[in-house]
CSV table of C-alpha atoms and ligand atoms in Angstrom, one decimal:
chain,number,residue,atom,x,y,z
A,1,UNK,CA,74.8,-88.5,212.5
A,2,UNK,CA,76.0,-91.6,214.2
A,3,UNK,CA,79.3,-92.9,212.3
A,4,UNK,CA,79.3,-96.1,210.8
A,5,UNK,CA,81.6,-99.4,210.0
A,6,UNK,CA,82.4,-97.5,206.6
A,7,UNK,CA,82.6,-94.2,208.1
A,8,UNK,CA,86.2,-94.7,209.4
A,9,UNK,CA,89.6,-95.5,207.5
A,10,UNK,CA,90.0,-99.1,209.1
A,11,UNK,CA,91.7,-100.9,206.8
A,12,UNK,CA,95.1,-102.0,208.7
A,13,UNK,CA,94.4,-100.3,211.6
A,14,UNK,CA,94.1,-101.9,215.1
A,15,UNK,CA,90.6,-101.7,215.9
A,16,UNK,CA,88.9,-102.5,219.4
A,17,UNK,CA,85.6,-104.0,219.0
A,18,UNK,CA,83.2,-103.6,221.9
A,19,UNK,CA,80.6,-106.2,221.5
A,20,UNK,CA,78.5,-108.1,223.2
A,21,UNK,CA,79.6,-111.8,224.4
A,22,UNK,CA,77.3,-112.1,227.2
A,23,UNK,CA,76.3,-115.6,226.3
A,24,UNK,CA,74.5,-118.3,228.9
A,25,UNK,CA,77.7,-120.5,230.0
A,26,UNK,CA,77.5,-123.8,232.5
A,27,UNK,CA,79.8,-126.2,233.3
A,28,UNK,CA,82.1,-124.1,230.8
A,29,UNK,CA,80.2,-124.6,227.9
A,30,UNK,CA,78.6,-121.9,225.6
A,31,UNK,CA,74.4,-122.5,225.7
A,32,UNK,CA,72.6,-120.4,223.5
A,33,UNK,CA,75.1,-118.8,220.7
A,34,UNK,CA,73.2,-116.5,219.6
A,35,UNK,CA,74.6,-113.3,220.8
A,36,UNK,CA,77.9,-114.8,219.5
A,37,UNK,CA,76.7,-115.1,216.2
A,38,UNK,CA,75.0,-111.6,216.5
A,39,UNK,CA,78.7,-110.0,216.4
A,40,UNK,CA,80.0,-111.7,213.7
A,41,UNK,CA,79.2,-109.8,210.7
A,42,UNK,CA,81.1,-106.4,212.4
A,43,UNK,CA,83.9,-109.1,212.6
A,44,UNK,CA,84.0,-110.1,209.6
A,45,UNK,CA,83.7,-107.3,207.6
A,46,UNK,CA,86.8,-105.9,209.6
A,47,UNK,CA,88.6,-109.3,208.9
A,48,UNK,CA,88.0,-108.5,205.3
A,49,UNK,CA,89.1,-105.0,205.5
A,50,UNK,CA,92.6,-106.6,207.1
A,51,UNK,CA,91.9,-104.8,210.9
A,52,UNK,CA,94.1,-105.7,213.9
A,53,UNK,CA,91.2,-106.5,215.6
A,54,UNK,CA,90.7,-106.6,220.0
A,55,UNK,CA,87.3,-107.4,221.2
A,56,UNK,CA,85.9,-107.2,224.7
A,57,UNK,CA,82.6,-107.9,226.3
A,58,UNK,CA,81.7,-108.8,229.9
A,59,UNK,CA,80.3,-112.0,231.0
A,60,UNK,CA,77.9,-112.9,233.7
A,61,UNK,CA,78.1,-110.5,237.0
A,62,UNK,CA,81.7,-110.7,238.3
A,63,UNK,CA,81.5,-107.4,240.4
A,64,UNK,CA,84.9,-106.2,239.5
A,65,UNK,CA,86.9,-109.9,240.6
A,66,UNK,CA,88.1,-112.4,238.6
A,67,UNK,CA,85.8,-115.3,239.0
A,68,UNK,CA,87.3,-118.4,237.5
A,69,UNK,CA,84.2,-119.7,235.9
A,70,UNK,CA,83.0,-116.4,234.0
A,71,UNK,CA,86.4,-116.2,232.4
A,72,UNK,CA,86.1,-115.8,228.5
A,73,UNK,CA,87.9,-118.9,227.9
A,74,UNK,CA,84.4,-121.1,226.5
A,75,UNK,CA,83.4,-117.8,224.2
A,76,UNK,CA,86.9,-117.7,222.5
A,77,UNK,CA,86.5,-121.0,221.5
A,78,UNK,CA,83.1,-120.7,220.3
A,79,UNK,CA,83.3,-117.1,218.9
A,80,UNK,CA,86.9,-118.8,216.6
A,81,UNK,CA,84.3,-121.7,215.6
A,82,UNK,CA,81.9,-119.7,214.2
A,83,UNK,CA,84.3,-117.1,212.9
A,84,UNK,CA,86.6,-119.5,211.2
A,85,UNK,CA,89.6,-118.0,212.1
A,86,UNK,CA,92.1,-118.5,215.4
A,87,UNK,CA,91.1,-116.4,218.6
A,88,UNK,CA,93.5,-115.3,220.5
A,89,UNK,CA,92.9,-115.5,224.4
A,90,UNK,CA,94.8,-115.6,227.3
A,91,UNK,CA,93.4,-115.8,230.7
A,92,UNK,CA,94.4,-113.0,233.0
A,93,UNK,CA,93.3,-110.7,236.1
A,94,UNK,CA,91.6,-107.9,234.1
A,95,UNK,CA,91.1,-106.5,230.4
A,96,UNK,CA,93.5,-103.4,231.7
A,97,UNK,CA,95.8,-105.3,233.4
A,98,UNK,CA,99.9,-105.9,232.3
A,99,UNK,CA,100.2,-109.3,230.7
A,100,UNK,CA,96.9,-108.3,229.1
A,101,UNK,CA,98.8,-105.5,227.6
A,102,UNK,CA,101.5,-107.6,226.7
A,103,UNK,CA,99.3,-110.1,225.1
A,104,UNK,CA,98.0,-107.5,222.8
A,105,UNK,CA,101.3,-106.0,222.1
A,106,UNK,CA,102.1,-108.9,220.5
A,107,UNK,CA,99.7,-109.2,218.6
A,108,UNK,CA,100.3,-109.4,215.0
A,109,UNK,CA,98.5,-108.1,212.1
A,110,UNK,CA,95.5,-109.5,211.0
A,111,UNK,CA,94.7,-111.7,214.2
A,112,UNK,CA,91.6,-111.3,216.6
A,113,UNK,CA,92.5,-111.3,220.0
A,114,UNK,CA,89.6,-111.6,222.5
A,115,UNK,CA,90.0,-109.5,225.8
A,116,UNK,CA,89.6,-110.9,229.5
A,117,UNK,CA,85.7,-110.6,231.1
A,118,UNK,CA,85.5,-106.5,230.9
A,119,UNK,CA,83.8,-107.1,234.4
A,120,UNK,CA,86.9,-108.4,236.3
A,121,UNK,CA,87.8,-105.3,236.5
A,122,UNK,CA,86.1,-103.1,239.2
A,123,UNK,CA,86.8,-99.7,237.0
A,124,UNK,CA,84.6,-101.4,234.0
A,125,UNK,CA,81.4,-100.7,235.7
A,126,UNK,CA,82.4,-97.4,237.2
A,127,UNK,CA,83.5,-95.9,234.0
A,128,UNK,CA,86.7,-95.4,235.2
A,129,UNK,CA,88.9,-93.0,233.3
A,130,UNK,CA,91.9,-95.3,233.6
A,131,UNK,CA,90.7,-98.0,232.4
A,132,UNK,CA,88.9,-96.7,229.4
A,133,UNK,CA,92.8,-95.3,228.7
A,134,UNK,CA,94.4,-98.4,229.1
A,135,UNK,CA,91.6,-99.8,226.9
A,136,UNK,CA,91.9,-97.3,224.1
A,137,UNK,CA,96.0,-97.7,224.0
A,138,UNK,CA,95.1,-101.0,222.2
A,139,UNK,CA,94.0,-99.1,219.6
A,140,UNK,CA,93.7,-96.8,216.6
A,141,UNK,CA,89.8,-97.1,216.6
A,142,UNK,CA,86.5,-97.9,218.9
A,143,UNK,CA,83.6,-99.9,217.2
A,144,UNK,CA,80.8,-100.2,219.5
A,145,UNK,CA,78.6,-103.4,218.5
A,146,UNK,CA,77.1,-104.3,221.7
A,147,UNK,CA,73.5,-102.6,222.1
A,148,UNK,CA,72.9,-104.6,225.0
A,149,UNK,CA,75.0,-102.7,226.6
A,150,UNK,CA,75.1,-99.6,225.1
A,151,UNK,CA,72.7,-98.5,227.6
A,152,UNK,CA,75.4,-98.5,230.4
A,153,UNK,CA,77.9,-96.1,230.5
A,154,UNK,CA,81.1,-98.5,231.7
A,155,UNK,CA,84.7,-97.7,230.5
A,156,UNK,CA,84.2,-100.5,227.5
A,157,UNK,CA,81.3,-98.8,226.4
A,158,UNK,CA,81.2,-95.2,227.0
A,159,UNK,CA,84.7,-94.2,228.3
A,160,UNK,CA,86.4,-95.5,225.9
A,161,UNK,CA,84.4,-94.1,223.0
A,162,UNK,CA,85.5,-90.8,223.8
A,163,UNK,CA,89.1,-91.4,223.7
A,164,UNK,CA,89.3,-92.7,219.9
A,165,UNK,CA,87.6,-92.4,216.6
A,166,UNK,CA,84.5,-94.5,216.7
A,167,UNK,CA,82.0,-95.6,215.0
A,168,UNK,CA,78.6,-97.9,215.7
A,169,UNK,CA,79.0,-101.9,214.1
A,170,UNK,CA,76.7,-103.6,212.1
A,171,UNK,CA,74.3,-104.9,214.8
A,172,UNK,CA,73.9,-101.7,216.8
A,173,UNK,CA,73.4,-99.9,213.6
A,174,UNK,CA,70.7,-102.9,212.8
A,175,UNK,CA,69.3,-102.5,216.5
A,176,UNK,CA,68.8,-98.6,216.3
A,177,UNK,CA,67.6,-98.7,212.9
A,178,UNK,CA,64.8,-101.0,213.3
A,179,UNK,CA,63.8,-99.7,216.6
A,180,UNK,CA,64.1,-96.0,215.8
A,181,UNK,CA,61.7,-96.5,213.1
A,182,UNK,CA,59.5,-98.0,215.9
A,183,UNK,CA,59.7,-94.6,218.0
A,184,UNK,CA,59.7,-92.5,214.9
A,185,UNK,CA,58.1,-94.1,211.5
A,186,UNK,CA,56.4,-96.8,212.0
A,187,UNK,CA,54.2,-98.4,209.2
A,188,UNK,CA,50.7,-98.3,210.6
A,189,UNK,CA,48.4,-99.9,212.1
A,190,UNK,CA,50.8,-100.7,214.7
A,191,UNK,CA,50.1,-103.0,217.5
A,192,UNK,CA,52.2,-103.3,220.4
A,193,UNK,CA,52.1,-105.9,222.5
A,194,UNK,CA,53.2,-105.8,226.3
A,195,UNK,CA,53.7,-108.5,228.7
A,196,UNK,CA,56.0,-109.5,231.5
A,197,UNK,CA,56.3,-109.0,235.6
A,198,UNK,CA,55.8,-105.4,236.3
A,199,UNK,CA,54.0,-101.8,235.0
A,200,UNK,CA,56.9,-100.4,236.9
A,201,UNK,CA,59.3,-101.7,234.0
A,202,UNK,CA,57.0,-101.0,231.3
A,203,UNK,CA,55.9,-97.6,232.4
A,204,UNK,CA,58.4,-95.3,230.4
A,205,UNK,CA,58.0,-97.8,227.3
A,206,UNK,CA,54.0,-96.8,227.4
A,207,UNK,CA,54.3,-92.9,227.9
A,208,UNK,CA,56.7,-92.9,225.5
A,209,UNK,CA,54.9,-94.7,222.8
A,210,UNK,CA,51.5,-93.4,223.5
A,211,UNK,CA,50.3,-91.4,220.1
A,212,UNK,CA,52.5,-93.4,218.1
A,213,UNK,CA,50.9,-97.0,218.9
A,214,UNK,CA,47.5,-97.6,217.2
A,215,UNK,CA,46.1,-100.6,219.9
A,216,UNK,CA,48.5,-101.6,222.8
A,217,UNK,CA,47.7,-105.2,224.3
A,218,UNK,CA,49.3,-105.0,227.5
A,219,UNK,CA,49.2,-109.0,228.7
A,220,UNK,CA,50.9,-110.8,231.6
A,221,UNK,CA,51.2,-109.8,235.4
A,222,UNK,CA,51.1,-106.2,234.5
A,223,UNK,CA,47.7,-106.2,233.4
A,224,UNK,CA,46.4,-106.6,236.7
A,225,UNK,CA,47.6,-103.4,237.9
A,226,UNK,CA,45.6,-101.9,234.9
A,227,UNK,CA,42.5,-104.0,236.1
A,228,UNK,CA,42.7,-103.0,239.4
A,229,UNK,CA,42.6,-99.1,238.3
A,230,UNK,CA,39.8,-99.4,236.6
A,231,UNK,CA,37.9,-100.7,239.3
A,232,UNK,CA,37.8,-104.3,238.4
A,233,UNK,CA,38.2,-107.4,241.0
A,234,UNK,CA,41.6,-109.4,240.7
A,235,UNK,CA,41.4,-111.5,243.3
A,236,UNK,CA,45.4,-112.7,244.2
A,237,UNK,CA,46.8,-111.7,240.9
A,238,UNK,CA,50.4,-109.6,241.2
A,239,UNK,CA,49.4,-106.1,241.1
A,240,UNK,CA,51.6,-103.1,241.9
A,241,UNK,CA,49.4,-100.8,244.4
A,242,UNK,CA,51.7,-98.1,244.7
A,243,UNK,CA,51.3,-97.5,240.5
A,244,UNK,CA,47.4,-98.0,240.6
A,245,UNK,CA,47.7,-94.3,240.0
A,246,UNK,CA,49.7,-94.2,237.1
A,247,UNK,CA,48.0,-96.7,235.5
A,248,UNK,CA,44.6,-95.2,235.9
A,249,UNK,CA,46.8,-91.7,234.2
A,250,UNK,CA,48.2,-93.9,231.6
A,251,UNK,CA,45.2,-95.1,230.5
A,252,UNK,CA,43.4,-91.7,230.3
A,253,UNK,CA,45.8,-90.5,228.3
A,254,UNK,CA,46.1,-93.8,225.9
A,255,UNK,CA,42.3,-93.2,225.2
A,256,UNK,CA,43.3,-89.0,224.6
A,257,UNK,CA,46.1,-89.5,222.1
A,258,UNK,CA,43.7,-92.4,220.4
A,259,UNK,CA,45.9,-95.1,221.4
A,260,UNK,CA,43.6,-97.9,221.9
A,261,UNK,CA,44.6,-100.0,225.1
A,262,UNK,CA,43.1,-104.0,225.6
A,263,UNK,CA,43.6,-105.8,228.7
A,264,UNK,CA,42.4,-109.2,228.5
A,265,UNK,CA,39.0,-109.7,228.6
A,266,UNK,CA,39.7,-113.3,230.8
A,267,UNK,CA,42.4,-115.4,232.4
A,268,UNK,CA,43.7,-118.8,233.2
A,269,UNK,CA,43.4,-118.7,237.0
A,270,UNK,CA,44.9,-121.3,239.6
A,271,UNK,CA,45.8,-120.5,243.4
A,272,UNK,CA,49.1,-121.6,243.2
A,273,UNK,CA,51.8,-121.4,240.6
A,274,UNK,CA,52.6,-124.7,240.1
A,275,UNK,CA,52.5,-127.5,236.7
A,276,UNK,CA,49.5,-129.5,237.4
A,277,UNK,CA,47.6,-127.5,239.7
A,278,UNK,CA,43.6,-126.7,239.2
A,279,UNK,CA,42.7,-123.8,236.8
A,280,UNK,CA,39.8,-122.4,236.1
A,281,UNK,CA,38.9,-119.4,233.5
A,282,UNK,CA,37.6,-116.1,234.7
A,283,UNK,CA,36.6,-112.3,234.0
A,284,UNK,CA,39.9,-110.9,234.2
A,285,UNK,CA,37.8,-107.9,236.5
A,286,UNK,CA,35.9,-110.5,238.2
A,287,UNK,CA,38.7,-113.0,239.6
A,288,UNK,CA,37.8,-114.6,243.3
A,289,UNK,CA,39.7,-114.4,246.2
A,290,UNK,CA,42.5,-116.9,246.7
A,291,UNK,CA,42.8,-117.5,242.9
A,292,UNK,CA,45.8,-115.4,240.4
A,293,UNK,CA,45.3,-114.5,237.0
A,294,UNK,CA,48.4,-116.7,235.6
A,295,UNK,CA,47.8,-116.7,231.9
A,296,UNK,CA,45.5,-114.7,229.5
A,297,UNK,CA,42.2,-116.7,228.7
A,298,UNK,CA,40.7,-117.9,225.4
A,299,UNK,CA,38.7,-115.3,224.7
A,300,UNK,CA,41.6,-112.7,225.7
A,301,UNK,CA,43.6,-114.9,222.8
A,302,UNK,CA,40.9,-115.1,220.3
A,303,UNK,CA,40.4,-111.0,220.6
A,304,UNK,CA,44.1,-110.5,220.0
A,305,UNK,CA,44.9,-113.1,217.5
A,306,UNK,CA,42.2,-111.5,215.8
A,307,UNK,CA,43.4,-107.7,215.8
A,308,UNK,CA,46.9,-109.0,214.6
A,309,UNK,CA,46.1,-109.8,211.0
A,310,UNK,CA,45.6,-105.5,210.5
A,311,UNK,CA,48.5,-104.7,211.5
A,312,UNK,CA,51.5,-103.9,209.7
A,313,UNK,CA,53.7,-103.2,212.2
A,314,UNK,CA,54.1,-105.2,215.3
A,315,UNK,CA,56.1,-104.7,218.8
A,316,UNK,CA,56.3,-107.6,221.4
A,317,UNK,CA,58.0,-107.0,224.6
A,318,UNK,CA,57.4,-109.6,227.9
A,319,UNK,CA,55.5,-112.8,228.0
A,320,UNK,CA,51.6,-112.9,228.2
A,321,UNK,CA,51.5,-115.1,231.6
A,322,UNK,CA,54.0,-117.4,233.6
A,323,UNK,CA,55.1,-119.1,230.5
A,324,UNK,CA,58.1,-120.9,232.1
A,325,UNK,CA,55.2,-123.6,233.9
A,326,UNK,CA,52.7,-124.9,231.6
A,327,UNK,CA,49.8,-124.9,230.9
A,328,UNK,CA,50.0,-120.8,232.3
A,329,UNK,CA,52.3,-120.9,229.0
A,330,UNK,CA,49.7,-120.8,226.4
A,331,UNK,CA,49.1,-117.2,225.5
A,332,UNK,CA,52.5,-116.5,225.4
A,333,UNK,CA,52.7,-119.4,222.9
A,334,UNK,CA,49.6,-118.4,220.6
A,335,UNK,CA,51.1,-114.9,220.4
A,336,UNK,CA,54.5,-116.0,219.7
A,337,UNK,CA,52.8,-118.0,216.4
A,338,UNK,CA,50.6,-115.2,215.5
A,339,UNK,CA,53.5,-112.7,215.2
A,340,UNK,CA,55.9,-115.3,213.6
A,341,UNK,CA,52.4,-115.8,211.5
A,342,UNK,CA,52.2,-111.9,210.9
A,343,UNK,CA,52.8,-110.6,207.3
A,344,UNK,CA,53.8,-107.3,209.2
A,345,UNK,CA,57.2,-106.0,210.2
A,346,UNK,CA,57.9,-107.6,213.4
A,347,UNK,CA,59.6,-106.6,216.3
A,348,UNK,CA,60.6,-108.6,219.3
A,349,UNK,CA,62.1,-107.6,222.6
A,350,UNK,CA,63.0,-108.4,225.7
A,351,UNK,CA,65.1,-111.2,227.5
A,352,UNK,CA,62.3,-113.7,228.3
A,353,UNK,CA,60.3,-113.3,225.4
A,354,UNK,CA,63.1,-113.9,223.4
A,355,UNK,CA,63.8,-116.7,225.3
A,356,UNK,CA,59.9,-118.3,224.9
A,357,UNK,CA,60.5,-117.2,220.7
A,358,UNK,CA,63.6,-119.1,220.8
A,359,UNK,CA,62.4,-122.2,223.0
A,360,UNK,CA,59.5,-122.5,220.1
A,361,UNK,CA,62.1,-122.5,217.4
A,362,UNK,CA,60.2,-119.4,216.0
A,363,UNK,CA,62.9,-116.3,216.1
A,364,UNK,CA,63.7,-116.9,212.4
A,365,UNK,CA,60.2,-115.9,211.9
A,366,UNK,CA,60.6,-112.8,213.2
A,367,UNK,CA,61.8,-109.8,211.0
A,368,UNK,CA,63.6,-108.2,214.1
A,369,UNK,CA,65.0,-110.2,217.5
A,370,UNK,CA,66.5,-107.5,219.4
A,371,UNK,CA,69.8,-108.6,221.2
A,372,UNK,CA,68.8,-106.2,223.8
A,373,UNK,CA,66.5,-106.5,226.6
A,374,UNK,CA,67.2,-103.6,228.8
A,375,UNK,CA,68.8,-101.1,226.2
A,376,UNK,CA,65.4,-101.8,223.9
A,377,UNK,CA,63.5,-101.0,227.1
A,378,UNK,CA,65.2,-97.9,227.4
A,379,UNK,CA,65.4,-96.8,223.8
A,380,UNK,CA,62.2,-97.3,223.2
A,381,UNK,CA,61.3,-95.4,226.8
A,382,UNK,CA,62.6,-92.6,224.3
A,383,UNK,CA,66.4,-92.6,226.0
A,384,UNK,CA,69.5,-92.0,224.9
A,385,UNK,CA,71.7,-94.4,225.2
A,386,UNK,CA,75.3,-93.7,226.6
A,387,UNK,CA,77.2,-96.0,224.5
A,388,UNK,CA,75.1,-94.3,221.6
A,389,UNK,CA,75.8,-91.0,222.3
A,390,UNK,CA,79.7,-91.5,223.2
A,391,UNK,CA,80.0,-92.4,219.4
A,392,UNK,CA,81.8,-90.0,217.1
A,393,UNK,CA,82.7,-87.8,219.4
A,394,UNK,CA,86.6,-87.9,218.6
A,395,UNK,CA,87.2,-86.9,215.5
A,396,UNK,CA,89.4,-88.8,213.3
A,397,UNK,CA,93.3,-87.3,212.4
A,398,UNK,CA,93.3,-86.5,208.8
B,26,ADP,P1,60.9,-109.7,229.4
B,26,ADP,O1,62.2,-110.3,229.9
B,26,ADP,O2,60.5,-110.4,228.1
B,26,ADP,O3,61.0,-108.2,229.2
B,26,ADP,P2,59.7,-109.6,232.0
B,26,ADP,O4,61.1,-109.9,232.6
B,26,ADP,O5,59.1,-108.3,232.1
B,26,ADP,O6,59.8,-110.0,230.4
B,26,ADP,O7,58.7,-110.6,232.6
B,26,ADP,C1,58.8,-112.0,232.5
B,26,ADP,C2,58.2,-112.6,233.7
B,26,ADP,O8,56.8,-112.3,233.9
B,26,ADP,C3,58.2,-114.1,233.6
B,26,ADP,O9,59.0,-114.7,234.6
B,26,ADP,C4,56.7,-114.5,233.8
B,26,ADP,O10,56.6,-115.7,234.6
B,26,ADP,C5,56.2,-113.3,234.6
B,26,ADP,N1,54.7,-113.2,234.4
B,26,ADP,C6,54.0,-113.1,233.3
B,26,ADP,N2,52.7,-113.1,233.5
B,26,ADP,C7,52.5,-113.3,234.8
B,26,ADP,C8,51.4,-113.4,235.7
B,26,ADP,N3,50.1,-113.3,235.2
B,26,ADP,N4,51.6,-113.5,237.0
B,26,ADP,C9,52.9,-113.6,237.5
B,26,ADP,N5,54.0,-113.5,236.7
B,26,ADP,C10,53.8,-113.3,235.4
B,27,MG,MG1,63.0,-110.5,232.0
């Protein structure tokens, strides 16, 4: 059984909180909060139970050096805004390192001290052994909140777990609940919607849900790889020769294990991606030469929007064409509404659909945003996840 916030005697103690920071930051200001906000309530309920509390996350790609504009400097001040009490940060080379150590020392009771970027230091990534020590001497408990990471096994996430009593925080326990009832329970019909750049990311996600998912929609480039396979003409569209194979497998066995799987019937087409340029619709199996399927057509929308309504459980993962330049964004827009529309329970997934959900202003429609693109990909591939499985390990001293 994974441990929980109310699992482990906290109250007083010194508790390090893993969670995850890793927030869009230019010109050293915070853009888009919301995985800030995503880690409060862990916070706050250890605020409440009168913790010592240190949390780290990484930032951006550092590659184990400090790099003066991914410092953690713009989250502190954000993450004491929203939390409403003082963060306590001070730059330095490394989370490990000896004036970080001092700077937690002093620390006193009750306060929140934020850690330097976890990524400064080149041992983070590498799950180095002393790091994770010099992590866990800071203190008397590990609470891992940060699912987007949890499938990386770095000294902040997985090392260190195993060197003190842990537990899961409130959003990882959120994330796994609601997408293990995905893998495991789901209320049916459930549809599952795929999108996004290539099979090749999406292909563990498939086998693994195969069975479970009533009708899979599988939208954006990928569906042109599926096309392909069976035979159909795609003209320039992206399509992935070297899985033509699998996908022609995948597909057998979708149809064995009664998992019903749509591609779309046409698409927006234009020979160029570029705003402004000349489209024309087409038979997704019958595109011409010199011409890409960019976006799913009308009638590929209409079939879709019209096999939502049934379903009481929904999964979107990757964006139904090149949303980011219009007009190739328009089925990812009319699916975004119809699941925000959908009386279902609704699950969405993955860092640029999140992004389109968010850019429409419609991810408080949704019953489930999940905070983690890659760790959902790999959780739902049927995965365990490192900084999952790290937790509980060490008992606590009775
Ligand atoms: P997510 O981050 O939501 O998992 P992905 O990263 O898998 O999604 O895919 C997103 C990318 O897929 C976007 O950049 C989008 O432009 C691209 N894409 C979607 N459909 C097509 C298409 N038909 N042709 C080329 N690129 C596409
Ligand atoms: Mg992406």
């Amino acid at each position: 059984m994974l441990p929980l916030l109310h699992d482990l005697e906290l109250s007083g103690a010194r508790v390090l909180v893993r969670a995850d920071l890793n927030v869009p930051v230019r010109d050293g200001v915070v853009g888009d909060d919301a995985r800030i906000r995503a880690a409060l309530p862990t916070l706050r309920e250890l605020i409440e139970r009168d913790a010592t509390i240190v949390v780290c996350s990484h930032l951006g790609r550092p590659k184990g050096v400090v790099d003066e504009t991914l410092r953690m400097t713009p989250v502190a001040e954000r993450l004491a805004e929203l939390l409403g009490v003082p963060v306590r940060y001070r730059p330095c080379d490394g989370p490990g390192d000896e004036a970080q150590a001092a700077f937690v020392h002093e620390a006193p009771a009750g306060s929140v001290t934020l850690l330097e970027n976890t990524r400064f230091d080149p041992g983070e990534t590498k799950n180095d052994p002393e790091l994770a020590a010099r992590l866990a001497r800071y203190a008397d408990a590990y609470v891992n909140d940060a699912f987007g990471a949890a499938h990386r096994a770095h000294a902040s996430t997985e090392g260190v777990a195993r060197l003190l009593p842990s537990c899961a925080g409130r959003l990882m326990e959120r994330e796994l609940e609601v997408l293990g009832r995905l893998v495991e329970a789901p209320s049916r019909p459930f549809l599952v919607i795929l999108g996004g750049a290539k099979v090749s990311d999406k292909i563990g996600v498939i086998e693994n849900l195969i069975g479970t998912v009533d009708e899979l929609f599988i939208g954006g480039a990928m569906a042109y790889t599926f096309l392909e396979a069976r035979g159909g003409s795609v003209g320039d569209s992206l399509v992935e020769d070297e899985k033509l194979e699998v996908a022609r497998d995948l597909a057998a066995r979708a149809e064995a294990a009664g998992t019903t799987l749509r591609l779309p019937i046409d698409s927006v087409c234009a020979r160029e991606v570029r705003e402004g340029t000349e489209t024309a619709v087409h038979p997704s199996d019958a595109i011409p030469d010199g011409w890409m399927g960019l976006d799913a057509g009308p009638e590929a929308i209409a079939a879709w929007m019209a096999a939502l309504p049934a379903a009481r459980t929904v999964l979107w993962n990757g964006p139904l064409g090149v949303f980011e330049v219009p007009p190739f964004d328009r089925g990812t827009r009319a699916i975004a509404e119809a699941v925000a529309a959908s009386d279902a329970v609704t699950v969405v997934g993955g860092g640029d659909s999140v992004a389109a959900l968010n850019a429409m202003g419609l991810a408080d429609r949704i019953d489930h945003v999940s905070t983690g693109g890659g760790a959902s990909l790999e959780f739902l591939e049927g995965k365990v996840l490192p900084g999952v499985a790290a937790l509980g390990t060490v008992r606590p001293a009775s």
